[in-house]
């Protein structure tokens, strides 16, 4: 616990996506355990959908509900990206930007010691500076992804899609980390700073503004995993880069938690997993926001079948394509060695089960962390955002294998899926992926190391809790 005089009040403002809100909440809980107070700011419906806090932390985390301003093109009750098809997300960004006035009033009245904000709030650094509040851009993206954006002080030389498909010029060390061409084409204006909607601000421009305007950069990561990228991020932005650790999540259900409703949903899943051989099962899940078409789903399904490996597949409807249909006869043919779950499933519990030998994933970083804390190797099938960079980092470290795809349209075959799964889970030549993933387990699951990173982060915040008033600052 912190000394009374060293206790902080930290405000947090994540982007309206659960892949962002959950890591923010995990960090909030770790900070609250040290006796500091958190104001966690989001919209009412999002806060109501967050996991419940442990009773001992409730006094330290205060949820601040700011109603989302109305946008005419935003469906009712849509407050997070998971509530929307992809083409509606720009309207959510506009609504998020409209929170400027209400969050300014909150910061004025509460006067926190520090403000942590996400990439999307590009307008918030100036507000914090005017209010004299020290602030950090806390990114759920890894340092490699932020470094790929480039220096914020100079215009980006990259204009053509092909220029984003190679390592940028400011990377001084050998690397293969870059987007693949189909990923660049899919991201389109978000990378070159020109949003299709001229009234909106692209993701890259938001990232550049928040990186350029913050006092310090905080990243979900640690020096032991990507030291070269952390040093590069510090060099190109000319400001401190603080690591908060990997923020691993713990299993949500205990075997003796029989009064928990989720336990009864988990029980048949666990019973099926218990029947499988250790290290034999492919766990398949693409997060809550990955968008695969019917054709892509068919190739995934038939690739699983062709691999002849037992699999546990969490299959969700997509926001854009809606319900997708499994190939005719697939469930009948795979019954016994395949488990298809079309509702909620406890991902951390599944990945922690001894029968799981590999994870077919979209390379979202939360899923990567959850997998590697149990030493599970990865088969990577990316869809959007930072996933392409994550996948190349994992491939370069031989922790994950990227499924072969057409470089221009991103299409892939069932044969490529099957071969990748067999390589990573069972083949002798894929043993390096299994071994490297096991090597990562201590790094991603060590709670003592996680505590050290949070302690170091808080020491910095305590030491730098005061900043000069705007009128006292020198113009550089």
Coordinates of N, CA, C and O in Angstrom, one line a residue, residues 236-355:
X236 N 12.4 8.2 -31.1 CA 11.8 8.9 -32.2 C 10.7 9.9 -31.6 O 10.4 10.9 -32.3
X237 N 10.3 9.7 -30.4 CA 9.4 10.6 -29.8 C 10.0 11.6 -28.8 O 9.4 12.5 -28.3
X238 N 11.3 11.3 -28.4 CA 12.0 12.2 -27.5 C 11.3 12.4 -26.2 O 11.2 13.6 -25.7
X239 N 10.7 11.4 -25.6 CA 10.1 11.5 -24.3 C 10.1 10.1 -23.6 O 10.3 9.1 -24.3
X240 N 9.9 10.0 -22.3 CA 10.0 8.7 -21.6 C 9.0 7.7 -22.1 O 7.8 8.1 -22.4
X241 N 9.3 6.5 -22.2 CA 8.4 5.4 -22.5 C 8.4 4.5 -21.3 O 9.4 3.8 -21.0
X242 N 7.3 4.4 -20.6 CA 7.1 3.6 -19.4 C 6.4 2.3 -19.7 O 5.4 2.4 -20.5
X243 N 6.9 1.2 -19.2 CA 6.2 0.0 -19.4 C 5.4 -0.4 -18.2 O 5.8 -0.2 -17.1
X244 N 4.2 -0.9 -18.4 CA 3.3 -1.3 -17.3 C 3.2 -2.8 -17.2 O 2.4 -3.3 -16.4
X245 N 4.0 -3.5 -18.0 CA 3.9 -5.0 -17.9 C 2.9 -5.5 -18.9 O 2.2 -4.8 -19.6
X246 N 2.7 -6.8 -19.0 CA 1.9 -7.5 -20.0 C 0.4 -7.5 -19.6 O -0.5 -7.8 -20.4
X247 N 0.1 -7.2 -18.3 CA -1.3 -7.2 -17.8 C -2.0 -8.5 -18.1 O -3.1 -8.6 -18.6
X248 N -1.4 -9.7 -17.6 CA -2.1 -10.9 -17.8 C -3.4 -11.0 -17.0 O -3.5 -10.4 -15.9
X249 N -4.4 -11.7 -17.5 CA -5.6 -11.9 -16.8 C -5.6 -13.3 -16.2 O -5.1 -14.3 -16.8
X250 N -6.3 -13.4 -15.1 CA -6.4 -14.7 -14.4 C -7.7 -15.5 -14.9 O -8.6 -14.9 -15.4
X251 N -7.7 -16.8 -14.7 CA -8.9 -17.6 -15.1 C -10.1 -17.0 -14.3 O -10.0 -16.7 -13.1
X252 N -11.2 -16.9 -15.0 CA -12.4 -16.2 -14.4 C -13.2 -17.2 -13.6 O -14.1 -16.7 -12.8
X253 N -13.0 -18.5 -13.7 CA -13.9 -19.5 -13.0 C -13.0 -20.5 -12.3 O -12.1 -21.0 -12.9
X254 N -13.3 -20.7 -11.1 CA -12.6 -21.8 -10.3 C -13.5 -23.0 -10.3 O -14.7 -23.0 -10.3
X255 N -12.8 -24.2 -10.2 CA -13.5 -25.5 -10.2 C -14.5 -25.6 -9.0 O -15.4 -26.4 -9.1
X256 N -14.2 -24.9 -7.9 CA -15.1 -25.0 -6.8 C -16.1 -23.9 -6.7 O -16.9 -23.8 -5.7
X257 N -16.2 -23.1 -7.8 CA -17.1 -22.0 -7.8 C -18.5 -22.4 -8.4 O -19.0 -21.9 -9.3
X258 N -19.1 -23.4 -7.7 CA -20.3 -24.0 -8.3 C -21.5 -23.1 -8.2 O -22.5 -23.4 -8.9
X259 N -21.5 -22.1 -7.4 CA -22.6 -21.2 -7.3 C -22.6 -20.1 -8.4 O -23.6 -19.3 -8.5
X260 N -21.5 -20.1 -9.2 CA -21.4 -19.1 -10.3 C -22.1 -19.6 -11.5 O -21.9 -20.7 -11.9
X261 N -23.0 -18.8 -12.1 CA -23.7 -19.2 -13.3 C -22.8 -19.6 -14.4 O -23.0 -20.5 -15.2
X262 N -21.7 -18.9 -14.5 CA -20.7 -19.2 -15.6 C -20.1 -20.5 -15.4 O -19.6 -21.2 -16.4
X263 N -20.0 -21.0 -14.1 CA -19.4 -22.3 -13.9 C -20.2 -23.4 -14.6 O -19.6 -24.3 -15.2
X264 N -21.5 -23.2 -14.6 CA -22.4 -24.3 -15.2 C -22.3 -24.2 -16.8 O -22.5 -25.2 -17.4
X265 N -21.9 -23.1 -17.3 CA -21.7 -23.0 -18.8 C -20.3 -23.6 -19.1 O -20.1 -24.2 -20.1
X266 N -19.4 -23.4 -18.2 CA -18.0 -23.9 -18.4 C -17.9 -25.4 -18.2 O -17.1 -26.0 -18.9
X267 N -18.7 -25.9 -17.4 CA -18.6 -27.3 -17.0 C -18.6 -28.3 -18.2 O -17.7 -29.1 -18.3
X268 N -19.6 -28.2 -19.1 CA -19.5 -29.1 -20.3 C -18.3 -28.9 -21.2 O -17.8 -29.9 -21.8
X269 N -17.9 -27.7 -21.3 CA -16.7 -27.4 -22.1 C -15.5 -28.1 -21.4 O -14.7 -28.7 -22.1
X270 N -15.3 -27.9 -20.1 CA -14.2 -28.5 -19.4 C -14.3 -30.1 -19.5 O -13.2 -30.7 -19.7
X271 N -15.5 -30.6 -19.4 CA -15.6 -32.1 -19.5 C -15.1 -32.6 -20.9 O -14.5 -33.6 -21.0
X272 N -15.4 -31.8 -21.9 CA -15.0 -32.2 -23.3 C -13.5 -32.1 -23.3 O -12.8 -33.0 -23.8
X273 N -12.9 -31.0 -22.8 CA -11.5 -30.8 -22.9 C -10.7 -31.9 -22.1 O -9.7 -32.4 -22.4
X274 N -11.4 -32.3 -20.9 CA -10.7 -33.3 -20.1 C -10.6 -34.7 -20.8 O -9.7 -35.5 -20.5
X275 N -11.4 -34.9 -21.8 CA -11.3 -36.2 -22.6 C -10.2 -36.2 -23.6 O -9.9 -37.2 -24.2
X276 N -9.7 -35.0 -23.9 CA -8.7 -34.9 -25.0 C -7.3 -35.1 -24.4 O -7.0 -34.9 -23.3
X277 N -6.4 -35.5 -25.3 CA -5.0 -35.7 -24.9 C -4.3 -34.4 -24.7 O -4.6 -33.4 -25.3
X278 N -3.3 -34.4 -23.7 CA -2.6 -33.2 -23.4 C -1.9 -32.6 -24.7 O -1.3 -33.4 -25.4
X279 N -2.0 -31.3 -24.8 CA -1.4 -30.6 -25.9 C -1.9 -31.0 -27.3 O -1.2 -30.7 -28.3
X280 N -3.1 -31.5 -27.4 CA -3.6 -31.9 -28.7 C -4.6 -31.0 -29.4 O -4.8 -31.0 -30.6
X281 N -5.2 -30.2 -28.6 CA -6.4 -29.4 -29.1 C -6.0 -28.1 -29.6 O -5.2 -27.4 -29.0
X282 N -6.6 -27.7 -30.8 CA -6.4 -26.3 -31.3 C -7.6 -25.5 -30.8 O -8.8 -25.8 -31.0
X283 N -7.3 -24.5 -30.0 CA -8.3 -23.5 -29.6 C -8.4 -22.4 -30.7 O -7.4 -21.9 -31.2
X284 N -9.6 -22.2 -31.1 CA -9.9 -21.2 -32.2 C -10.8 -20.1 -31.8 O -11.9 -20.4 -31.3
X285 N -10.3 -18.9 -31.8 CA -11.1 -17.7 -31.4 C -10.5 -16.5 -32.0 O -9.3 -16.4 -32.1
X286 N -11.4 -15.6 -32.5 CA -10.9 -14.4 -33.2 C -11.4 -13.1 -32.5 O -11.5 -12.1 -33.2
X287 N -11.6 -13.2 -31.2 CA -12.0 -12.0 -30.5 C -13.5 -11.6 -30.8 O -14.2 -12.2 -31.6
X288 N -13.9 -10.5 -30.3 CA -15.3 -10.0 -30.4 C -15.5 -9.2 -31.6 O -16.6 -8.8 -32.0
X289 N -14.4 -8.8 -32.4 CA -14.5 -7.8 -33.4 C -14.0 -8.2 -34.8 O -14.1 -7.5 -35.7
X290 N -13.3 -9.4 -34.8 CA -12.7 -9.8 -36.1 C -13.9 -10.1 -37.1 O -14.9 -10.6 -36.8
X291 N -13.6 -9.7 -38.4 CA -14.7 -9.8 -39.4 C -14.3 -10.7 -40.5 O -13.4 -10.4 -41.3
X292 N -14.8 -11.9 -40.5 CA -14.5 -12.8 -41.6 C -15.8 -13.1 -42.4 O -16.9 -13.2 -41.9
X293 N -15.6 -13.2 -43.7 CA -16.7 -13.4 -44.6 C -17.1 -14.9 -44.6 O -16.4 -15.7 -44.0
X294 N -18.2 -15.2 -45.2 CA -18.7 -16.6 -45.3 C -17.6 -17.4 -46.0 O -17.3 -18.6 -45.6
X295 N -17.0 -16.9 -47.1 CA -15.9 -17.7 -47.8 C -14.8 -17.9 -46.8 O -14.2 -19.1 -46.8
X296 N -14.3 -17.0 -46.0 CA -13.2 -17.1 -45.1 C -13.6 -18.1 -44.0 O -12.8 -19.0 -43.7
X297 N -14.8 -18.0 -43.5 CA -15.2 -19.0 -42.5 C -15.2 -20.4 -43.0 O -14.8 -21.4 -42.3
X298 N -15.7 -20.6 -44.3 CA -15.7 -21.9 -44.9 C -14.2 -22.5 -44.9 O -14.0 -23.7 -44.6
X299 N -13.3 -21.7 -45.3 CA -11.9 -22.2 -45.4 C -11.3 -22.5 -44.0 O -10.6 -23.5 -43.9
X300 N -11.7 -21.7 -43.0 CA -11.2 -22.0 -41.6 C -11.8 -23.3 -41.2 O -11.1 -24.2 -40.7
X301 N -13.1 -23.5 -41.4 CA -13.8 -24.7 -41.0 C -13.2 -26.0 -41.7 O -12.9 -27.0 -41.1
X302 N -13.1 -25.9 -43.0 CA -12.6 -27.0 -43.8 C -11.1 -27.3 -43.5 O -10.7 -28.4 -43.6
X303 N -10.4 -26.2 -43.2 CA -9.0 -26.4 -42.8 C -8.9 -27.1 -41.5 O -8.0 -28.0 -41.3
X304 N -9.7 -26.8 -40.5 CA -9.8 -27.5 -39.2 C -10.1 -29.0 -39.5 O -9.4 -29.9 -38.9
X305 N -11.1 -29.2 -40.3 CA -11.4 -30.6 -40.6 C -10.3 -31.4 -41.3 O -10.0 -32.5 -41.0
X306 N -9.6 -30.7 -42.2 CA -8.6 -31.3 -43.0 C -7.3 -31.6 -42.1 O -6.6 -32.6 -42.3
X307 N -7.1 -30.8 -41.1 CA -6.0 -31.0 -40.2 C -6.1 -32.3 -39.4 O -5.1 -32.8 -38.9
X308 N -7.4 -32.7 -39.1 CA -7.7 -33.9 -38.3 C -7.3 -33.7 -36.9 O -7.2 -34.7 -36.1
X309 N -7.1 -32.5 -36.5 CA -6.7 -32.2 -35.1 C -8.0 -31.9 -34.3 O -8.9 -31.3 -34.8
X310 N -8.1 -32.3 -33.0 CA -9.2 -31.9 -32.2 C -9.2 -30.4 -32.0 O -8.1 -29.8 -32.0
X311 N -10.4 -29.8 -32.0 CA -10.4 -28.3 -31.9 C -11.6 -27.9 -31.1 O -12.6 -28.6 -30.9
X312 N -11.4 -26.7 -30.5 CA -12.5 -26.1 -29.7 C -12.6 -24.7 -30.3 O -11.7 -23.8 -30.2
X313 N -13.8 -24.4 -31.0 CA -13.9 -23.2 -31.8 C -15.0 -22.3 -31.1 O -16.2 -22.7 -31.0
X314 N -14.6 -21.1 -30.7 CA -15.6 -20.1 -30.3 C -16.0 -19.3 -31.5 O -15.3 -18.5 -32.0
X315 N -17.2 -19.5 -32.0 CA -17.7 -19.0 -33.2 C -18.8 -17.9 -32.9 O -19.9 -18.3 -32.4
X316 N -18.5 -16.7 -33.3 CA -19.4 -15.6 -33.0 C -19.9 -15.0 -34.3 O -19.2 -15.1 -35.4
X317 N -21.1 -14.4 -34.3 CA -21.6 -13.7 -35.4 C -20.8 -12.4 -35.6 O -20.2 -11.9 -34.6
X318 N -20.6 -12.0 -36.8 CA -19.8 -10.8 -37.0 C -20.7 -9.5 -37.1 O -21.9 -9.6 -37.4
X319 N -20.1 -8.4 -36.9 CA -20.8 -7.1 -36.9 C -21.3 -6.8 -38.3 O -22.4 -6.2 -38.5
X320 N -20.4 -7.0 -39.2 CA -20.7 -6.6 -40.6 C -21.5 -7.7 -41.4 O -22.5 -7.4 -42.1
X321 N -21.0 -8.9 -41.3 CA -21.6 -10.0 -42.1 C -22.8 -10.7 -41.4 O -23.5 -11.5 -42.0
X322 N -23.0 -10.4 -40.0 CA -24.0 -11.1 -39.3 C -23.7 -12.5 -39.1 O -22.6 -12.9 -39.0
X323 N -24.8 -13.3 -39.0 CA -24.6 -14.7 -38.7 C -24.0 -15.4 -40.0 O -24.4 -15.1 -41.1
X324 N -23.0 -16.2 -39.7 CA -22.3 -17.0 -40.8 C -22.6 -18.4 -40.6 O -22.7 -18.9 -39.4
X325 N -22.7 -19.2 -41.6 CA -23.1 -20.6 -41.6 C -21.9 -21.5 -41.8 O -21.1 -21.3 -42.7
X326 N -21.8 -22.5 -41.0 CA -20.8 -23.5 -41.2 C -21.1 -24.4 -42.4 O -22.2 -24.5 -42.8
X327 N -20.0 -24.9 -43.1 CA -20.2 -25.7 -44.3 C -21.2 -26.9 -44.0 O -21.2 -27.4 -42.9
X328 N -22.0 -27.2 -45.0 CA -22.9 -28.3 -44.9 C -22.2 -29.6 -44.4 O -21.2 -30.0 -44.9
X329 N -22.8 -30.2 -43.3 CA -22.3 -31.4 -42.8 C -21.0 -31.3 -41.9 O -20.5 -32.3 -41.4
X330 N -20.5 -30.1 -41.8 CA -19.2 -29.9 -41.0 C -19.4 -30.4 -39.6 O -18.5 -31.2 -39.1
X331 N -20.4 -30.0 -38.9 CA -20.6 -30.3 -37.5 C -20.8 -31.8 -37.3 O -20.3 -32.4 -36.3
X332 N -21.5 -32.5 -38.2 CA -21.7 -33.9 -38.1 C -20.4 -34.7 -38.4 O -20.1 -35.6 -37.7
X333 N -19.6 -34.2 -39.4 CA -18.4 -34.9 -39.7 C -17.3 -34.7 -38.6 O -16.5 -35.6 -38.4
X334 N -17.4 -33.6 -37.9 CA -16.3 -33.4 -36.8 C -16.8 -33.6 -35.4 O -16.1 -33.4 -34.5
X335 N -18.1 -34.1 -35.3 CA -18.6 -34.4 -34.0 C -17.7 -35.5 -33.3 O -17.3 -36.5 -33.8
X336 N -17.4 -35.2 -32.0 CA -16.5 -36.1 -31.3 C -15.1 -35.5 -31.1 O -14.6 -35.5 -30.0
X337 N -14.5 -35.0 -32.2 CA -13.2 -34.4 -32.1 C -13.2 -32.9 -32.3 O -12.2 -32.2 -32.3
X338 N -14.4 -32.3 -32.4 CA -14.6 -30.9 -32.6 C -15.7 -30.4 -31.6 O -16.7 -31.0 -31.5
X339 N -15.4 -29.2 -31.1 CA -16.4 -28.6 -30.2 C -16.6 -27.1 -30.7 O -15.7 -26.3 -30.7
X340 N -17.8 -26.9 -31.2 CA -18.2 -25.5 -31.7 C -19.1 -24.8 -30.7 O -20.1 -25.3 -30.3
X341 N -18.6 -23.7 -30.1 CA -19.3 -22.9 -29.1 C -19.8 -21.6 -29.8 O -19.0 -20.8 -30.2
X342 N -21.1 -21.4 -29.8 CA -21.6 -20.2 -30.5 C -22.1 -19.2 -29.5 O -22.9 -18.3 -29.8
X343 N -21.6 -19.3 -28.3 CA -22.0 -18.3 -27.2 C -20.7 -18.0 -26.4 O -19.6 -18.2 -26.9
X344 N -20.9 -17.5 -25.2 CA -19.8 -17.1 -24.4 C -19.0 -18.3 -24.0 O -19.5 -19.4 -23.8
X345 N -17.6 -18.1 -23.9 CA -16.7 -19.1 -23.4 C -15.6 -18.4 -22.6 O -15.2 -17.3 -23.0
X346 N -15.1 -19.0 -21.6 CA -14.1 -18.4 -20.7 C -12.7 -18.7 -21.3 O -12.1 -19.7 -21.1
X347 N -12.2 -17.7 -22.1 CA -11.0 -18.0 -22.9 C -9.8 -18.3 -22.1 O -9.0 -19.2 -22.4
X348 N -9.6 -17.6 -21.0 CA -8.4 -17.9 -20.1 C -8.5 -19.3 -19.5 O -7.5 -20.0 -19.5
X349 N -9.7 -19.7 -19.1 CA -9.8 -21.1 -18.6 C -9.5 -22.1 -19.7 O -8.8 -23.1 -19.4
X350 N -9.9 -21.9 -20.9 CA -9.7 -22.8 -22.0 C -8.2 -22.9 -22.3 O -7.6 -24.0 -22.4
X351 N -7.6 -21.7 -22.5 CA -6.2 -21.7 -22.8 C -5.3 -22.3 -21.7 O -4.2 -22.8 -21.9
X352 N -5.8 -22.2 -20.5 CA -5.1 -22.8 -19.4 C -5.2 -24.3 -19.2 O -4.6 -24.9 -18.4
X353 N -6.1 -24.9 -20.0 CA -6.4 -26.3 -19.9 C -5.2 -27.1 -20.5 O -4.8 -26.8 -21.6
X354 N -4.8 -28.2 -19.9 CA -3.7 -29.0 -20.4 C -3.9 -29.6 -21.8 O -2.9 -29.9 -22.4
X355 N -5.1 -29.7 -22.2 CA -5.3 -30.4 -23.5 C -5.0 -29.4 -24.7 O -4.8 -29.9 -25.8

